[in-house]
Amino acid sequence: MSGFEQRLILAIDESGDFLSGRLALGSGTEVTKFETFPEKNSLELFYLETIRYLGSDMFDE
């Protein structure tokens, strides 16, 4: 749909499939996966841990 023959695909989400991201190459209707980023490496978890470290009780259960 981009109009390009090949395109770089970066998908970032929370952790639905225990992954926080994926890097792939799209060519026509084919998608070739280059790299996946595990949930433990997500920016969201980094942010939450940083906030907890700095002392915010906003996320305390």
mmCIF file with all atom_site columns, N, CA and C in Angstrom:
data_model
loop_
_atom_site.group_PDB
_atom_site.id
_atom_site.type_symbol
_atom_site.label_atom_id
_atom_site.label_alt_id
_atom_site.label_comp_id
_atom_site.label_asym_id
_atom_site.label_entity_id
_atom_site.label_seq_id
_atom_site.pdbx_PDB_ins_code
_atom_site.Cartn_x
_atom_site.Cartn_y
_atom_site.Cartn_z
_atom_site.occupancy
_atom_site.B_iso_or_equiv
_atom_site.pdbx_formal_charge
_atom_site.auth_seq_id
_atom_site.auth_comp_id
_atom_site.auth_asym_id
_atom_site.auth_atom_id
_atom_site.pdbx_PDB_model_num
ATOM 1   N N  . MET A 1 1  ? 0.802  -1.184  0.000  1.00 0.00 ? 1  MET A N  1
ATOM 2   C CA . MET A 1 1  ? 0.000  0.000   0.000  1.00 0.00 ? 1  MET A CA 1
ATOM 3   C C  . MET A 1 1  ? 0.854  1.261   0.000  1.00 0.00 ? 1  MET A C  1
ATOM 4   N N  . SER A 1 2  ? 2.167  1.128   0.270  1.00 0.00 ? 2  SER A N  1
ATOM 5   C CA . SER A 1 2  ? 3.006  2.317   0.334  1.00 0.00 ? 2  SER A CA 1
ATOM 6   C C  . SER A 1 2  ? 3.336  2.856   -1.052 1.00 0.00 ? 2  SER A C  1
ATOM 7   N N  . GLY A 1 3  ? 3.185  2.017   -2.061 1.00 0.00 ? 3  GLY A N  1
ATOM 8   C CA . GLY A 1 3  ? 3.540  2.439   -3.405 1.00 0.00 ? 3  GLY A CA 1
ATOM 9   C C  . GLY A 1 3  ? 4.977  2.096   -3.769 1.00 0.00 ? 3  GLY A C  1
ATOM 10  N N  . PHE A 1 4  ? 5.767  1.643   -2.818 1.00 0.00 ? 4  PHE A N  1
ATOM 11  C CA . PHE A 1 4  ? 7.145  1.249   -3.063 1.00 0.00 ? 4  PHE A CA 1
ATOM 12  C C  . PHE A 1 4  ? 7.219  -0.259  -3.293 1.00 0.00 ? 4  PHE A C  1
ATOM 13  N N  . GLU A 1 5  ? 8.184  -0.680  -4.109 1.00 0.00 ? 5  GLU A N  1
ATOM 14  C CA . GLU A 1 5  ? 8.345  -2.105  -4.365 1.00 0.00 ? 5  GLU A CA 1
ATOM 15  C C  . GLU A 1 5  ? 8.851  -2.833  -3.123 1.00 0.00 ? 5  GLU A C  1
ATOM 16  N N  . GLN A 1 6  ? 9.769  -2.222  -2.392 1.00 0.00 ? 6  GLN A N  1
ATOM 17  C CA . GLN A 1 6  ? 10.261 -2.772  -1.132 1.00 0.00 ? 6  GLN A CA 1
ATOM 18  C C  . GLN A 1 6  ? 10.116 -1.722  -0.044 1.00 0.00 ? 6  GLN A C  1
ATOM 19  N N  . ARG A 1 7  ? 9.876  -2.189  1.183  1.00 0.00 ? 7  ARG A N  1
ATOM 20  C CA . ARG A 1 7  ? 9.744  -1.267  2.295  1.00 0.00 ? 7  ARG A CA 1
ATOM 21  C C  . ARG A 1 7  ? 10.233 -1.917  3.585  1.00 0.00 ? 7  ARG A C  1
ATOM 22  N N  . LEU A 1 8  ? 10.781 -1.079  4.445  1.00 0.00 ? 8  LEU A N  1
ATOM 23  C CA . LEU A 1 8  ? 11.222 -1.504  5.757  1.00 0.00 ? 8  LEU A CA 1
ATOM 24  C C  . LEU A 1 8  ? 10.040 -1.375  6.710  1.00 0.00 ? 8  LEU A C  1
ATOM 25  N N  . ILE A 1 9  ? 9.797  -2.413  7.491  1.00 0.00 ? 9  ILE A N  1
ATOM 26  C CA . ILE A 1 9  ? 8.653  -2.441  8.395  1.00 0.00 ? 9  ILE A CA 1
ATOM 27  C C  . ILE A 1 9  ? 9.171  -2.493  9.835  1.00 0.00 ? 9  ILE A C  1
ATOM 28  N N  . LEU A 1 10 ? 8.747  -1.555  10.648 1.00 0.00 ? 10 LEU A N  1
ATOM 29  C CA . LEU A 1 10 ? 9.064  -1.553  12.072 1.00 0.00 ? 10 LEU A CA 1
ATOM 30  C C  . LEU A 1 10 ? 7.744  -1.539  12.828 1.00 0.00 ? 10 LEU A C  1
ATOM 31  N N  . ALA A 1 11 ? 7.499  -2.593  13.566 1.00 0.00 ? 11 ALA A N  1
ATOM 32  C CA . ALA A 1 11 ? 6.275  -2.692  14.362 1.00 0.00 ? 11 ALA A CA 1
ATOM 33  C C  . ALA A 1 11 ? 6.665  -2.689  15.835 1.00 0.00 ? 11 ALA A C  1
ATOM 34  N N  . ILE A 1 12 ? 6.075  -1.772  16.589 1.00 0.00 ? 12 ILE A N  1
ATOM 35  C CA . ILE A 1 12 ? 6.354  -1.683  18.019 1.00 0.00 ? 12 ILE A CA 1
ATOM 36  C C  . ILE A 1 12 ? 5.020  -1.717  18.740 1.00 0.00 ? 12 ILE A C  1
ATOM 37  N N  . ASP A 1 13 ? 4.892  -2.641  19.699 1.00 0.00 ? 13 ASP A N  1
ATOM 38  C CA . ASP A 1 13 ? 3.669  -2.703  20.487 1.00 0.00 ? 13 ASP A CA 1
ATOM 39  C C  . ASP A 1 13 ? 4.021  -3.079  21.916 1.00 0.00 ? 13 ASP A C  1
ATOM 40  N N  . GLU A 1 14 ? 3.010  -3.270  22.706 1.00 0.00 ? 14 GLU A N  1
ATOM 41  C CA . GLU A 1 14 ? 3.251  -3.515  24.129 1.00 0.00 ? 14 GLU A CA 1
ATOM 42  C C  . GLU A 1 14 ? 3.877  -4.889  24.355 1.00 0.00 ? 14 GLU A C  1
ATOM 43  N N  . SER A 1 15 ? 3.145  -5.968  24.144 1.00 0.00 ? 15 SER A N  1
ATOM 44  C CA . SER A 1 15 ? 3.712  -7.296  24.383 1.00 0.00 ? 15 SER A CA 1
ATOM 45  C C  . SER A 1 15 ? 2.713  -8.405  24.122 1.00 0.00 ? 15 SER A C  1
ATOM 46  N N  . GLY A 1 16 ? 1.864  -8.262  23.161 1.00 0.00 ? 16 GLY A N  1
ATOM 47  C CA . GLY A 1 16 ? 0.804  -9.228  22.918 1.00 0.00 ? 16 GLY A CA 1
ATOM 48  C C  . GLY A 1 16 ? 1.274  -10.647 22.692 1.00 0.00 ? 16 GLY A C  1
ATOM 49  N N  . ASP A 1 17 ? 2.387  -10.837 22.017 1.00 0.00 ? 17 ASP A N  1
ATOM 50  C CA . ASP A 1 17 ? 2.906  -12.174 21.730 1.00 0.00 ? 17 ASP A CA 1
ATOM 51  C C  . ASP A 1 17 ? 4.266  -12.383 22.378 1.00 0.00 ? 17 ASP A C  1
ATOM 52  N N  . PHE A 1 18 ? 4.487  -11.751 23.528 1.00 0.00 ? 18 PHE A N  1
ATOM 53  C CA . PHE A 1 18 ? 5.747  -11.771 24.268 1.00 0.00 ? 18 PHE A CA 1
ATOM 54  C C  . PHE A 1 18 ? 6.882  -11.105 23.499 1.00 0.00 ? 18 PHE A C  1
ATOM 55  N N  . LEU A 1 19 ? 6.522  -10.301 22.503 1.00 0.00 ? 19 LEU A N  1
ATOM 56  C CA . LEU A 1 19 ? 7.478  -9.496  21.761 1.00 0.00 ? 19 LEU A CA 1
ATOM 57  C C  . LEU A 1 19 ? 7.072  -8.040  21.890 1.00 0.00 ? 19 LEU A C  1
ATOM 58  N N  . SER A 1 20 ? 8.060  -7.163  21.899 1.00 0.00 ? 20 SER A N  1
ATOM 59  C CA . SER A 1 20 ? 7.730  -5.738  21.953 1.00 0.00 ? 20 SER A CA 1
ATOM 60  C C  . SER A 1 20 ? 7.970  -5.064  20.617 1.00 0.00 ? 20 SER A C  1
ATOM 61  N N  . GLY A 1 21 ? 8.554  -5.794  19.670 1.00 0.00 ? 21 GLY A N  1
ATOM 62  C CA . GLY A 1 21 ? 8.780  -5.202  18.361 1.00 0.00 ? 21 GLY A CA 1
ATOM 63  C C  . GLY A 1 21 ? 9.293  -6.195  17.341 1.00 0.00 ? 21 GLY A C  1
ATOM 64  N N  . ARG A 1 22 ? 9.249  -5.755  16.095 1.00 0.00 ? 22 ARG A N  1
ATOM 65  C CA . ARG A 1 22 ? 9.696  -6.599  14.982 1.00 0.00 ? 22 ARG A CA 1
ATOM 66  C C  . ARG A 1 22 ? 10.197 -5.699  13.863 1.00 0.00 ? 22 ARG A C  1
ATOM 67  N N  . LEU A 1 23 ? 11.288 -6.101  13.236 1.00 0.00 ? 23 LEU A N  1
ATOM 68  C CA . LEU A 1 23 ? 11.839 -5.409  12.084 1.00 0.00 ? 23 LEU A CA 1
ATOM 69  C C  . LEU A 1 23 ? 11.793 -6.376  10.912 1.00 0.00 ? 23 LEU A C  1
ATOM 70  N N  . ALA A 1 24 ? 11.236 -5.929  9.792  1.00 0.00 ? 24 ALA A N  1
ATOM 71  C CA . ALA A 1 24 ? 11.059 -6.818  8.642  1.00 0.00 ? 24 ALA A CA 1
ATOM 72  C C  . ALA A 1 24 ? 11.190 -6.030  7.349  1.00 0.00 ? 24 ALA A C  1
ATOM 73  N N  . LEU A 1 25 ? 11.310 -6.759  6.254  1.00 0.00 ? 25 LEU A N  1
ATOM 74  C CA . LEU A 1 25 ? 11.354 -6.172  4.915  1.00 0.00 ? 25 LEU A CA 1
ATOM 75  C C  . LEU A 1 25 ? 10.139 -6.667  4.153  1.00 0.00 ? 25 LEU A C  1
ATOM 76  N N  . GLY A 1 26 ? 9.388  -5.747  3.585  1.00 0.00 ? 26 GLY A N  1
ATOM 77  C CA . GLY A 1 26 ? 8.239  -6.102  2.770  1.00 0.00 ? 26 GLY A CA 1
ATOM 78  C C  . GLY A 1 26 ? 8.591  -5.969  1.302  1.00 0.00 ? 26 GLY A C  1
ATOM 79  N N  . SER A 1 27 ? 8.246  -6.971  0.522  1.00 0.00 ? 27 SER A N  1
ATOM 80  C CA . SER A 1 27 ? 8.487  -6.961  -0.917 1.00 0.00 ? 27 SER A CA 1
ATOM 81  C C  . SER A 1 27 ? 7.288  -7.611  -1.589 1.00 0.00 ? 27 SER A C  1
ATOM 82  N N  . GLY A 1 28 ? 6.503  -6.809  -2.315 1.00 0.00 ? 28 GLY A N  1
ATOM 83  C CA . GLY A 1 28 ? 5.264  -7.340  -2.889 1.00 0.00 ? 28 GLY A CA 1
ATOM 84  C C  . GLY A 1 28 ? 4.324  -7.722  -1.761 1.00 0.00 ? 28 GLY A C  1
ATOM 85  N N  . THR A 1 29 ? 3.898  -8.985  -1.740 1.00 0.00 ? 29 THR A N  1
ATOM 86  C CA . THR A 1 29 ? 3.033  -9.460  -0.655 1.00 0.00 ? 29 THR A CA 1
ATOM 87  C C  . THR A 1 29 ? 3.808  -10.277 0.368  1.00 0.00 ? 29 THR A C  1
ATOM 88  N N  . GLU A 1 30 ? 5.128  -10.386 0.201  1.00 0.00 ? 30 GLU A N  1
ATOM 89  C CA . GLU A 1 30 ? 5.962  -11.157 1.113  1.00 0.00 ? 30 GLU A CA 1
ATOM 90  C C  . GLU A 1 30 ? 6.550  -10.259 2.198  1.00 0.00 ? 30 GLU A C  1
ATOM 91  N N  . VAL A 1 31 ? 6.676  -10.809 3.407  1.00 0.00 ? 31 VAL A N  1
ATOM 92  C CA . VAL A 1 31 ? 7.316  -10.111 4.516  1.00 0.00 ? 31 VAL A CA 1
ATOM 93  C C  . VAL A 1 31 ? 8.409  -11.022 5.068  1.00 0.00 ? 31 VAL A C  1
ATOM 94  N N  . THR A 1 32 ? 9.646  -10.522 5.085  1.00 0.00 ? 32 THR A N  1
ATOM 95  C CA . THR A 1 32 ? 10.778 -11.279 5.601  1.00 0.00 ? 32 THR A CA 1
ATOM 96  C C  . THR A 1 32 ? 11.212 -10.665 6.924  1.00 0.00 ? 32 THR A C  1
ATOM 97  N N  . LYS A 1 33 ? 11.163 -11.470 7.992  1.00 0.00 ? 33 LYS A N  1
ATOM 98  C CA . LYS A 1 33 ? 11.513 -10.996 9.321  1.00 0.00 ? 33 LYS A CA 1
ATOM 99  C C  . LYS A 1 33 ? 13.031 -10.896 9.458  1.00 0.00 ? 33 LYS A C  1
ATOM 100 N N  . PHE A 1 34 ? 13.517 -9.728  9.947  1.00 0.00 ? 34 PHE A N  1
ATOM 101 C CA . PHE A 1 34 ? 14.943 -9.554  10.226 1.00 0.00 ? 34 PHE A CA 1
ATOM 102 C C  . PHE A 1 34 ? 15.255 -9.784  11.693 1.00 0.00 ? 34 PHE A C  1
ATOM 103 N N  . GLU A 1 35 ? 14.461 -9.157  12.537 1.00 0.00 ? 35 GLU A N  1
ATOM 104 C CA . GLU A 1 35 ? 14.766 -9.158  13.968 1.00 0.00 ? 35 GLU A CA 1
ATOM 105 C C  . GLU A 1 35 ? 13.481 -9.016  14.765 1.00 0.00 ? 35 GLU A C  1
ATOM 106 N N  . THR A 1 36 ? 13.451 -9.636  15.926 1.00 0.00 ? 36 THR A N  1
ATOM 107 C CA . THR A 1 36 ? 12.359 -9.420  16.867 1.00 0.00 ? 36 THR A CA 1
ATOM 108 C C  . THR A 1 36 ? 12.963 -8.918  18.169 1.00 0.00 ? 36 THR A C  1
ATOM 109 N N  . PHE A 1 37 ? 12.173 -8.182  18.922 1.00 0.00 ? 37 PHE A N  1
ATOM 110 C CA . PHE A 1 37 ? 12.631 -7.618  20.181 1.00 0.00 ? 37 PHE A CA 1
ATOM 111 C C  . PHE A 1 37 ? 11.763 -8.188  21.292 1.00 0.00 ? 37 PHE A C  1
ATOM 112 N N  . PRO A 1 38 ? 12.375 -8.906  22.229 1.00 0.00 ? 38 PRO A N  1
ATOM 113 C CA . PRO A 1 38 ? 11.584 -9.544  23.279 1.00 0.00 ? 38 PRO A CA 1
ATOM 114 C C  . PRO A 1 38 ? 10.930 -8.530  24.206 1.00 0.00 ? 38 PRO A C  1
ATOM 115 N N  . GLU A 1 39 ? 9.875  -8.975  24.849 1.00 0.00 ? 39 GLU A N  1
ATOM 116 C CA . GLU A 1 39 ? 9.108  -8.128  25.767 1.00 0.00 ? 39 GLU A CA 1
ATOM 117 C C  . GLU A 1 39 ? 10.004 -7.500  26.827 1.00 0.00 ? 39 GLU A C  1
ATOM 118 N N  . LYS A 1 40 ? 10.999 -8.243  27.314 1.00 0.00 ? 40 LYS A N  1
ATOM 119 C CA . LYS A 1 40 ? 11.871 -7.727  28.379 1.00 0.00 ? 40 LYS A CA 1
ATOM 120 C C  . LYS A 1 40 ? 12.712 -6.539  27.920 1.00 0.00 ? 40 LYS A C  1
ATOM 121 N N  . ASN A 1 41 ? 12.819 -6.310  26.595 1.00 0.00 ? 41 ASN A N  1
ATOM 122 C CA . ASN A 1 41 ? 13.584 -5.185  26.058 1.00 0.00 ? 41 ASN A CA 1
ATOM 123 C C  . ASN A 1 41 ? 12.689 -4.038  25.587 1.00 0.00 ? 41 ASN A C  1
ATOM 124 N N  . SER A 1 42 ? 11.448 -4.034  26.005 1.00 0.00 ? 42 SER A N  1
ATOM 125 C CA . SER A 1 42 ? 10.523 -3.013  25.507 1.00 0.00 ? 42 SER A CA 1
ATOM 126 C C  . SER A 1 42 ? 10.805 -1.651  26.119 1.00 0.00 ? 42 SER A C  1
ATOM 127 N N  . LEU A 1 43 ? 10.533 -0.594  25.364 1.00 0.00 ? 43 LEU A N  1
ATOM 128 C CA . LEU A 1 43 ? 10.679 0.763   25.878 1.00 0.00 ? 43 LEU A CA 1
ATOM 129 C C  . LEU A 1 43 ? 9.690  1.022   27.009 1.00 0.00 ? 43 LEU A C  1
ATOM 130 N N  . GLU A 1 44 ? 8.531  0.403   26.922 1.00 0.00 ? 44 GLU A N  1
ATOM 131 C CA . GLU A 1 44 ? 7.530  0.584   27.971 1.00 0.00 ? 44 GLU A CA 1
ATOM 132 C C  . GLU A 1 44 ? 8.046  0.079   29.314 1.00 0.00 ? 44 GLU A C  1
ATOM 133 N N  . LEU A 1 45 ? 8.649  -1.116  29.325 1.00 0.00 ? 45 LEU A N  1
ATOM 134 C CA . LEU A 1 45 ? 9.165  -1.658  30.578 1.00 0.00 ? 45 LEU A CA 1
ATOM 135 C C  . LEU A 1 45 ? 10.323 -0.806  31.101 1.00 0.00 ? 45 LEU A C  1
ATOM 136 N N  . PHE A 1 46 ? 11.156 -0.318  30.188 1.00 0.00 ? 46 PHE A N  1
ATOM 137 C CA . PHE A 1 46 ? 12.250 0.569   30.584 1.00 0.00 ? 46 PHE A CA 1
ATOM 138 C C  . PHE A 1 46 ? 11.692 1.820   31.255 1.00 0.00 ? 46 PHE A C  1
ATOM 139 N N  . TYR A 1 47 ? 10.687 2.413   30.662 1.00 0.00 ? 47 TYR A N  1
ATOM 140 C CA . TYR A 1 47 ? 10.041 3.603   31.217 1.00 0.00 ? 47 TYR A CA 1
ATOM 141 C C  . TYR A 1 47 ? 9.455  3.308   32.601 1.00 0.00 ? 47 TYR A C  1
ATOM 142 N N  . LEU A 1 48 ? 8.716  2.216   32.721 1.00 0.00 ? 48 LEU A N  1
ATOM 143 C CA . LEU A 1 48 ? 8.090  1.887   33.998 1.00 0.00 ? 48 LEU A CA 1
ATOM 144 C C  . LEU A 1 48 ? 9.126  1.648   35.087 1.00 0.00 ? 48 LEU A C  1
ATOM 145 N N  . GLU A 1 49 ? 10.191 0.933   34.757 1.00 0.00 ? 49 GLU A N  1
ATOM 146 C CA . GLU A 1 49 ? 11.241 0.670   35.741 1.00 0.00 ? 49 GLU A CA 1
ATOM 147 C C  . GLU A 1 49 ? 11.972 1.952   36.123 1.00 0.00 ? 49 GLU A C  1
ATOM 148 N N  . THR A 1 50 ? 12.163 2.857   35.180 1.00 0.00 ? 50 THR A N  1
ATOM 149 C CA . THR A 1 50 ? 12.799 4.133   35.477 1.00 0.00 ? 50 THR A CA 1
ATOM 150 C C  . THR A 1 50 ? 11.942 4.946   36.429 1.00 0.00 ? 50 THR A C  1
ATOM 151 N N  . ILE A 1 51 ? 10.640 5.006   36.166 1.00 0.00 ? 51 ILE A N  1
ATOM 152 C CA . ILE A 1 51 ? 9.715  5.736   37.035 1.00 0.00 ? 51 ILE A CA 1
ATOM 153 C C  . ILE A 1 51 ? 9.707  5.122   38.435 1.00 0.00 ? 51 ILE A C  1
ATOM 154 N N  . ARG A 1 52 ? 9.690  3.807   38.506 1.00 0.00 ? 52 ARG A N  1
ATOM 155 C CA . ARG A 1 52 ? 9.715  3.143   39.818 1.00 0.00 ? 52 ARG A CA 1
ATOM 156 C C  . ARG A 1 52 ? 11.014 3.460   40.554 1.00 0.00 ? 52 ARG A C  1
ATOM 157 N N  . TYR A 1 53 ? 12.125 3.423   39.849 1.00 0.00 ? 53 TYR A N  1
ATOM 158 C CA . TYR A 1 53 ? 13.428 3.712   40.449 1.00 0.00 ? 53 TYR A CA 1
ATOM 159 C C  . TYR A 1 53 ? 13.471 5.144   40.985 1.00 0.00 ? 53 TYR A C  1
ATOM 160 N N  . LEU A 1 54 ? 12.879 6.072   40.254 1.00 0.00 ? 54 LEU A N  1
ATOM 161 C CA . LEU A 1 54 ? 12.888 7.475   40.671 1.00 0.00 ? 54 LEU A CA 1
ATOM 162 C C  . LEU A 1 54 ? 11.930 7.755   41.830 1.00 0.00 ? 54 LEU A C  1
ATOM 163 N N  . GLY A 1 55 ? 11.131 6.757   42.199 1.00 0.00 ? 55 GLY A N  1
ATOM 164 C CA . GLY A 1 55 ? 10.328 6.893   43.392 1.00 0.00 ? 55 GLY A CA 1
ATOM 165 C C  . GLY A 1 55 ? 8.864  7.206   43.196 1.00 0.00 ? 55 GLY A C  1
ATOM 166 N N  . SER A 1 56 ? 8.367  7.134   41.981 1.00 0.00 ? 56 SER A N  1
ATOM 167 C CA . SER A 1 56 ? 6.951  7.413   41.777 1.00 0.00 ? 56 SER A CA 1
ATOM 168 C C  . SER A 1 56 ? 6.126  6.246   42.304 1.00 0.00 ? 56 SER A C  1
ATOM 169 N N  . ASP A 1 57 ? 5.106  6.544   43.093 1.00 0.00 ? 57 ASP A N  1
ATOM 170 C CA . ASP A 1 57 ? 4.203  5.495   43.562 1.00 0.00 ? 57 ASP A CA 1
ATOM 171 C C  . ASP A 1 57 ? 2.980  5.375   42.676 1.00 0.00 ? 57 ASP A C  1
ATOM 172 N N  . MET A 1 58 ? 3.017  6.031   41.530 1.00 0.00 ? 58 MET A N  1
ATOM 173 C CA . MET A 1 58 ? 1.902  6.033   40.598 1.00 0.00 ? 58 MET A CA 1
ATOM 174 C C  . MET A 1 58 ? 1.562  4.625   40.108 1.00 0.00 ? 58 MET A C  1
ATOM 175 N N  . PHE A 1 59 ? 2.580  3.753   40.025 1.00 0.00 ? 59 PHE A N  1
ATOM 176 C CA . PHE A 1 59 ? 2.373  2.420   39.449 1.00 0.00 ? 59 PHE A CA 1
ATOM 177 C C  . PHE A 1 59 ? 2.361  1.334   40.510 1.00 0.00 ? 59 PHE A C  1
ATOM 178 N N  . ASP A 1 60 ? 2.407  1.703   41.779 1.00 0.00 ? 60 ASP A N  1
ATOM 179 C CA . ASP A 1 60 ? 2.371  0.699   42.834 1.00 0.00 ? 60 ASP A CA 1
ATOM 180 C C  . ASP A 1 60 ? 1.027  -0.012  42.843 1.00 0.00 ? 60 ASP A C  1
ATOM 181 N N  . GLU A 1 61 ? 1.096  -1.266  43.139 1.00 0.00 ? 61 GLU A N  1
ATOM 182 C CA . GLU A 1 61 ? -0.136 -2.069  43.137 1.00 0.00 ? 61 GLU A CA 1
ATOM 183 C C  . GLU A 1 61 ? -0.713 -2.162  44.518 1.00 0.00 ? 61 GLU A C  1
#
